[in-house]
mmCIF file of C-alpha atoms in Angstrom:
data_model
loop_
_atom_site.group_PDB
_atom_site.id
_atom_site.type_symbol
_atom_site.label_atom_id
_atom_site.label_comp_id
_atom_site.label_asym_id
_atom_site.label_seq_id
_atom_site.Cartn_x
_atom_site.Cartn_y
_atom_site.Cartn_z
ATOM 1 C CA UNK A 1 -17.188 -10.908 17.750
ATOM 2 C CA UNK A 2 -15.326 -14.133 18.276
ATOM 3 C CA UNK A 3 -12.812 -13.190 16.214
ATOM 4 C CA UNK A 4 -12.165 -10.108 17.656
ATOM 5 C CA UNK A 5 -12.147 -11.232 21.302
ATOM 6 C CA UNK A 6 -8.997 -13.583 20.014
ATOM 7 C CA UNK A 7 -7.550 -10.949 18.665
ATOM 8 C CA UNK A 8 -7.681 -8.734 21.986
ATOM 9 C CA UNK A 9 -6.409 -12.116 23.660
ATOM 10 C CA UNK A 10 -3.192 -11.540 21.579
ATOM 11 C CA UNK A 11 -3.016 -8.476 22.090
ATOM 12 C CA UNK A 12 -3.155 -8.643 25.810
ATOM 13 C CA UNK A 13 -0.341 -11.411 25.571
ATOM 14 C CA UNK A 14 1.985 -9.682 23.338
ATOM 15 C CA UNK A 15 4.932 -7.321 24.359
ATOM 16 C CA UNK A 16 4.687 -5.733 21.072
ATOM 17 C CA UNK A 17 1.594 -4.349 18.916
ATOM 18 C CA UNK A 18 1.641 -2.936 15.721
ATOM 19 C CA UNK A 19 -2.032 -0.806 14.849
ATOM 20 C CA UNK A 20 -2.783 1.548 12.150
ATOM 21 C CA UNK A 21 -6.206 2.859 11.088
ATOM 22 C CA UNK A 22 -7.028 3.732 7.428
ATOM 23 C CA UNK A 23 -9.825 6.792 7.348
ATOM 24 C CA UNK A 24 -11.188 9.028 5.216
ATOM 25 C CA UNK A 25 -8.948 11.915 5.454
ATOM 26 C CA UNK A 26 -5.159 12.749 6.400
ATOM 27 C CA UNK A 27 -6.930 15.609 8.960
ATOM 28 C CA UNK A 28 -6.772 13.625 12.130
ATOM 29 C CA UNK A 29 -9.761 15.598 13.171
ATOM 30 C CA UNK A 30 -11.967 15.576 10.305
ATOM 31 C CA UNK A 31 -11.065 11.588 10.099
ATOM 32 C CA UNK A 32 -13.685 8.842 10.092
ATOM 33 C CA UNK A 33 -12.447 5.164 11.356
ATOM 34 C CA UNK A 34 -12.526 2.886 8.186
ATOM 35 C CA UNK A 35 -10.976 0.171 9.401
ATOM 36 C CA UNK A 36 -8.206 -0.998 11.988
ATOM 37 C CA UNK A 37 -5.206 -3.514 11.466
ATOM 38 C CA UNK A 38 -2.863 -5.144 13.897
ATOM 39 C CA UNK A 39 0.141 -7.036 14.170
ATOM 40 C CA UNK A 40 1.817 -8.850 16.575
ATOM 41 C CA UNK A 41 4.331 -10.600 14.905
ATOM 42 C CA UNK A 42 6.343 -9.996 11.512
ATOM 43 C CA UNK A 43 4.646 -11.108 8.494
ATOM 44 C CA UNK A 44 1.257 -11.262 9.771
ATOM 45 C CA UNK A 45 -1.492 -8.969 11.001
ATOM 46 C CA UNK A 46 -5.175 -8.609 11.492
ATOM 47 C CA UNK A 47 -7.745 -5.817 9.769
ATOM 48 C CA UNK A 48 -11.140 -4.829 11.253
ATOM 49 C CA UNK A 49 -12.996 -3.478 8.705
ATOM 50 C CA UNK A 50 -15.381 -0.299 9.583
ATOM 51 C CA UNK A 51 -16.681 1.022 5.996
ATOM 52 C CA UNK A 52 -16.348 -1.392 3.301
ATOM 53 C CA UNK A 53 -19.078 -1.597 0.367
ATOM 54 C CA UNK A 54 -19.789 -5.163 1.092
ATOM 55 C CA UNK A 55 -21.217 -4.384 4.580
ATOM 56 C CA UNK A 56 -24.133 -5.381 6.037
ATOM 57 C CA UNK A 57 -26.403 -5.402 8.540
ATOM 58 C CA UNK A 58 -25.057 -8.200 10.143
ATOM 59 C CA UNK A 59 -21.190 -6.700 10.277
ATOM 60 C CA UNK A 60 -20.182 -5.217 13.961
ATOM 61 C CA UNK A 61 -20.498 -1.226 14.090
ATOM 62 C CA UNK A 62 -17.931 1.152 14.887
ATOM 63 C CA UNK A 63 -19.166 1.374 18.497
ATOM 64 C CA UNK A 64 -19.519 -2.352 19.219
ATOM 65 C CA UNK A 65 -15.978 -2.539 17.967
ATOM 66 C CA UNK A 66 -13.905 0.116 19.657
ATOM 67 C CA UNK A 67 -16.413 -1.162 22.771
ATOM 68 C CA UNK A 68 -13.933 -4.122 22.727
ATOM 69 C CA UNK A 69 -11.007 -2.248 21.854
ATOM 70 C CA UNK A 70 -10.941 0.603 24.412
ATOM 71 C CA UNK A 71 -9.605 -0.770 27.070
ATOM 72 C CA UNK A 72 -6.750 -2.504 25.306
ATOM 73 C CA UNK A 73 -5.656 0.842 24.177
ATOM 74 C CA UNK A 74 -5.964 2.523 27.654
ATOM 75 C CA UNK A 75 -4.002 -0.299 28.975
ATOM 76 C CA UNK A 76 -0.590 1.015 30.421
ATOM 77 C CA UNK A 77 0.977 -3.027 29.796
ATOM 78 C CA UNK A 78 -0.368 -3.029 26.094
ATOM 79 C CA UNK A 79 2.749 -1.150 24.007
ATOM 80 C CA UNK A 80 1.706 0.075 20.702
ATOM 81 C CA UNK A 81 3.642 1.399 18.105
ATOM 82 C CA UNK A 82 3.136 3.013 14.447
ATOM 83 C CA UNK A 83 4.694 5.123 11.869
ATOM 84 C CA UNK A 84 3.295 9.113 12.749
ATOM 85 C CA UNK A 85 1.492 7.248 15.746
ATOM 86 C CA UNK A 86 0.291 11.199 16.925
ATOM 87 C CA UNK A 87 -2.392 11.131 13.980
ATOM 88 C CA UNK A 88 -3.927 7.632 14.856
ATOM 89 C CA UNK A 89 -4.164 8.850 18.679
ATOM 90 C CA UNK A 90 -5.884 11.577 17.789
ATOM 91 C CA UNK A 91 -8.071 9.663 15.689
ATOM 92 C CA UNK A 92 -9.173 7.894 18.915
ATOM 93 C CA UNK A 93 -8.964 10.889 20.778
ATOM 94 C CA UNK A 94 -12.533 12.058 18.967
ATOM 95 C CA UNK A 95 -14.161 8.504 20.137
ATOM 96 C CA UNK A 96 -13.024 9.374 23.552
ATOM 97 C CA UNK A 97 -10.273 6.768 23.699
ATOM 98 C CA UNK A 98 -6.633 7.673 24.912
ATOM 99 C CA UNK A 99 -4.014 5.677 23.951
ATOM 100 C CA UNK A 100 -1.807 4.861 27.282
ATOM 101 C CA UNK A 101 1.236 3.490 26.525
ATOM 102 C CA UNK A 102 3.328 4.331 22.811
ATOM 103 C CA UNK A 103 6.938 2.638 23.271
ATOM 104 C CA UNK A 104 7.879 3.422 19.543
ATOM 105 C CA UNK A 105 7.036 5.403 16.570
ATOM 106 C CA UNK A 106 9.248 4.473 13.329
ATOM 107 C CA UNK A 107 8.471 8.042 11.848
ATOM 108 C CA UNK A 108 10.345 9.831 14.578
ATOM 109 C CA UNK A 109 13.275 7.082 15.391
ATOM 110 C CA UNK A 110 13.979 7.657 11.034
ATOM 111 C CA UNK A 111 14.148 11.442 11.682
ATOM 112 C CA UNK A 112 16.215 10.957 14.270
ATOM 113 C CA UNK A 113 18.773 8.703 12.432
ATOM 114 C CA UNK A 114 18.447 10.811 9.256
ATOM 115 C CA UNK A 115 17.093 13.859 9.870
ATOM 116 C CA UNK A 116 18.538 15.431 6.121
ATOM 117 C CA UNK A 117 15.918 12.927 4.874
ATOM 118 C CA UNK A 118 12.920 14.467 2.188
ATOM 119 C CA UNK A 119 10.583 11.868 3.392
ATOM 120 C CA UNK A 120 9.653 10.076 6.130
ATOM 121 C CA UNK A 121 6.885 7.616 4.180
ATOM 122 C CA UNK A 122 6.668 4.019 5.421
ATOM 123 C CA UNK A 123 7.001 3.089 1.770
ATOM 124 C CA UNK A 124 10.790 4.512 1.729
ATOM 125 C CA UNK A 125 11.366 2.693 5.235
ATOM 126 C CA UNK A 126 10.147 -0.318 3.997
ATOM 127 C CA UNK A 127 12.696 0.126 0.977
ATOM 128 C CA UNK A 128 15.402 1.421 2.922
ATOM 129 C CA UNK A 129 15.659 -1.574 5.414
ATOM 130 C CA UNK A 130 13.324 -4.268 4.083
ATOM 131 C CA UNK A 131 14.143 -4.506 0.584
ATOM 132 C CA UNK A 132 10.273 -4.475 0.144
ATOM 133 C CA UNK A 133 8.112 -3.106 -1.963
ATOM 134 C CA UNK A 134 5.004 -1.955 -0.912
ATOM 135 C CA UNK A 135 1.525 -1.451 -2.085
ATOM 136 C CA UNK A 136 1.037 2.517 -3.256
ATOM 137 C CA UNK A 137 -2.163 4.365 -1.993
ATOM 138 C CA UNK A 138 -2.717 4.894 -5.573
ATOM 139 C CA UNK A 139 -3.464 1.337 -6.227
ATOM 140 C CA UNK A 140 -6.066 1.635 -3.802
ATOM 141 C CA UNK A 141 -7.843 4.726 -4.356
ATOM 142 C CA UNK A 142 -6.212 6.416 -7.860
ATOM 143 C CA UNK A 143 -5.071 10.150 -7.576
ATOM 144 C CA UNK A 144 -6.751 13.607 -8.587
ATOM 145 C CA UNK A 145 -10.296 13.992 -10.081
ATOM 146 C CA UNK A 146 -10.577 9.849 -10.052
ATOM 147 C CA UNK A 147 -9.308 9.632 -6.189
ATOM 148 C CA UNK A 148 -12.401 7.729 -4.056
ATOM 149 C CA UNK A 149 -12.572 7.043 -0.475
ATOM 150 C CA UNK A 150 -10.811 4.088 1.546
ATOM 151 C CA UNK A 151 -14.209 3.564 2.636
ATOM 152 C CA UNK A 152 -14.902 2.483 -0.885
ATOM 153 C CA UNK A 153 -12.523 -0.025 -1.586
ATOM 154 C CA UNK A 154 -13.019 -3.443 -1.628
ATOM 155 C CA UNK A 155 -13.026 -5.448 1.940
ATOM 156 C CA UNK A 156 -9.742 -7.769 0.187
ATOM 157 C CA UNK A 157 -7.948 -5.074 -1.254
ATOM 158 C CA UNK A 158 -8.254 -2.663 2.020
ATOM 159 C CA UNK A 159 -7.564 -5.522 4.338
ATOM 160 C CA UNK A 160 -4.190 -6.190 2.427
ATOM 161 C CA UNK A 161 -3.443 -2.697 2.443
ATOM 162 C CA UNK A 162 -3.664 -2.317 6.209
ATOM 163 C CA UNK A 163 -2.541 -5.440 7.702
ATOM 164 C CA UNK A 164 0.900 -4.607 5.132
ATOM 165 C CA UNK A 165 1.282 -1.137 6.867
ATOM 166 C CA UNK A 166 0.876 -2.559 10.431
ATOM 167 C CA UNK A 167 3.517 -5.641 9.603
ATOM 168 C CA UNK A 168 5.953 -3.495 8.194
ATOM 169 C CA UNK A 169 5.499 -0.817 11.223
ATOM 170 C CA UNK A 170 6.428 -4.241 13.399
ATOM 171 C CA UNK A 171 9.171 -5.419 11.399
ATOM 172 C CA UNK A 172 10.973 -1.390 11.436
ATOM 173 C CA UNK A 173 10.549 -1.035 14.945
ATOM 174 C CA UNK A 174 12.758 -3.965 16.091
ATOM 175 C CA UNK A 175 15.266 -3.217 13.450
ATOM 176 C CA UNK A 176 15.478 0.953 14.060
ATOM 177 C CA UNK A 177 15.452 0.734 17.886
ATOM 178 C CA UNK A 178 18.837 -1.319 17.364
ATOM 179 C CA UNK A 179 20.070 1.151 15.064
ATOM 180 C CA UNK A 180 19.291 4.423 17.685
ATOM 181 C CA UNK A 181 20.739 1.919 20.227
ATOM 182 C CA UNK A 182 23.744 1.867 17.842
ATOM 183 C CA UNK A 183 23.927 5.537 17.126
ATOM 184 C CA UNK A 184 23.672 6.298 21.050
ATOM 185 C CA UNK A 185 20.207 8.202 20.402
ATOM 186 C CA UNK A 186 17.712 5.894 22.199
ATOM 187 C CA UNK A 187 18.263 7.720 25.214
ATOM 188 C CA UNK A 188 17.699 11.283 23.525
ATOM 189 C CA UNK A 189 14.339 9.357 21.858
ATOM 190 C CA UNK A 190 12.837 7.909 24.908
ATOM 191 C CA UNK A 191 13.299 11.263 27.123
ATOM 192 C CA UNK A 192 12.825 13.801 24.471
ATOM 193 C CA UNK A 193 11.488 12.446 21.119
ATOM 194 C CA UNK A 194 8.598 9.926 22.222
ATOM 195 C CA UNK A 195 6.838 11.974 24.724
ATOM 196 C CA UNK A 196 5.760 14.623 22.787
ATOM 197 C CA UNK A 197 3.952 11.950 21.045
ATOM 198 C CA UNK A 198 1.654 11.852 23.877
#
């Protein structure tokens, strides 16, 4: 709990904040929570882990946690961003939490800048304007007959996972707001683009 009320202090004093939540299925309304990551700053982030096989009884629930969290979220000052932000607010949506204020979603602002583009995956972003390679799904939970649940993969392995996605989100943000700046899109994004997010 104390950990988690410094990370909401953070979050309150930061201009920017990365989240992403990894679930149990890509249906945003067949989707349990397994776990929630942050980050405020490049190169670092936070994970709250949900489902994990080494939890016990001792280990906040779901509840307790998005207790905490709820009003951070419905916080018009708090400005969140994500890559296809839509599916993690309706995530919340089914826990009866509304997220208030999206400034940026690196999924659309790509589309925008290169919308003859295949794929939009955070993977290719990362590639594309980090030079950085990162950690495939399949690592996590294999592919086909052998795929498992997030909510089955180890705490250390998940947390990496998450906080990764959520730094990388924060890191793309900064740099592809410049480049709509650059291309004279921003405008188009903020009035057109971002509030059908919403």
């Amino acid at each position: 709990v104390e950990a988690l009320l410094d990370l909401i202090k953070g979050i309150q004093n930061s201009s920017l904040i990365s989240f992403d939540l990894e679930t149990t299925s890509t249906t945003p309304l067949e989707a349990d929570i397994v776990g929630i990551s942050f980050s405020l700053e490049p190169h670092s982030g936070f994970y709250i882990p949900v489902q994990f096989p080494e939890k016990t009884d001792n280990d906040m629930t779901l509840d307790e946690i998005l207790t905490h969290l709820k009003p951070e979220f419905e916080n018009d000052k708090n400005q969140f961003c994500g890559h296809n932000i839509k599916y993690d607010i309706l995530v919340l949506s089914r826990y009866a939490i509304g997220v208030h204020a999206v400034s940026f979603d690196t999924m659309i602002a790509e589309h925008l800048l290169h919308p003859d583009k295949n794929s939009y995956k955070l993977d290719y972003l990362s590639l594309d304007y980090l030079n950085y390679s990162m950690v495939p799904i399949e690592d996590l939970i294999g592919s086909g007959l052998h795929q498992k649940s997030m909510a089955e993969v180890p705490l250390e392995d998940i947390s990496y996972y998450a906080i990764e996605d959520a730094d990388i989100v924060y890191q793309l943000s900064t740099i592809l707001k410049d480049r709509l700046e650059t291309e004279n899109l921003l405008d188009l994004y903020n009035k057109i683009e971002l509030p059908l997010v919403m």
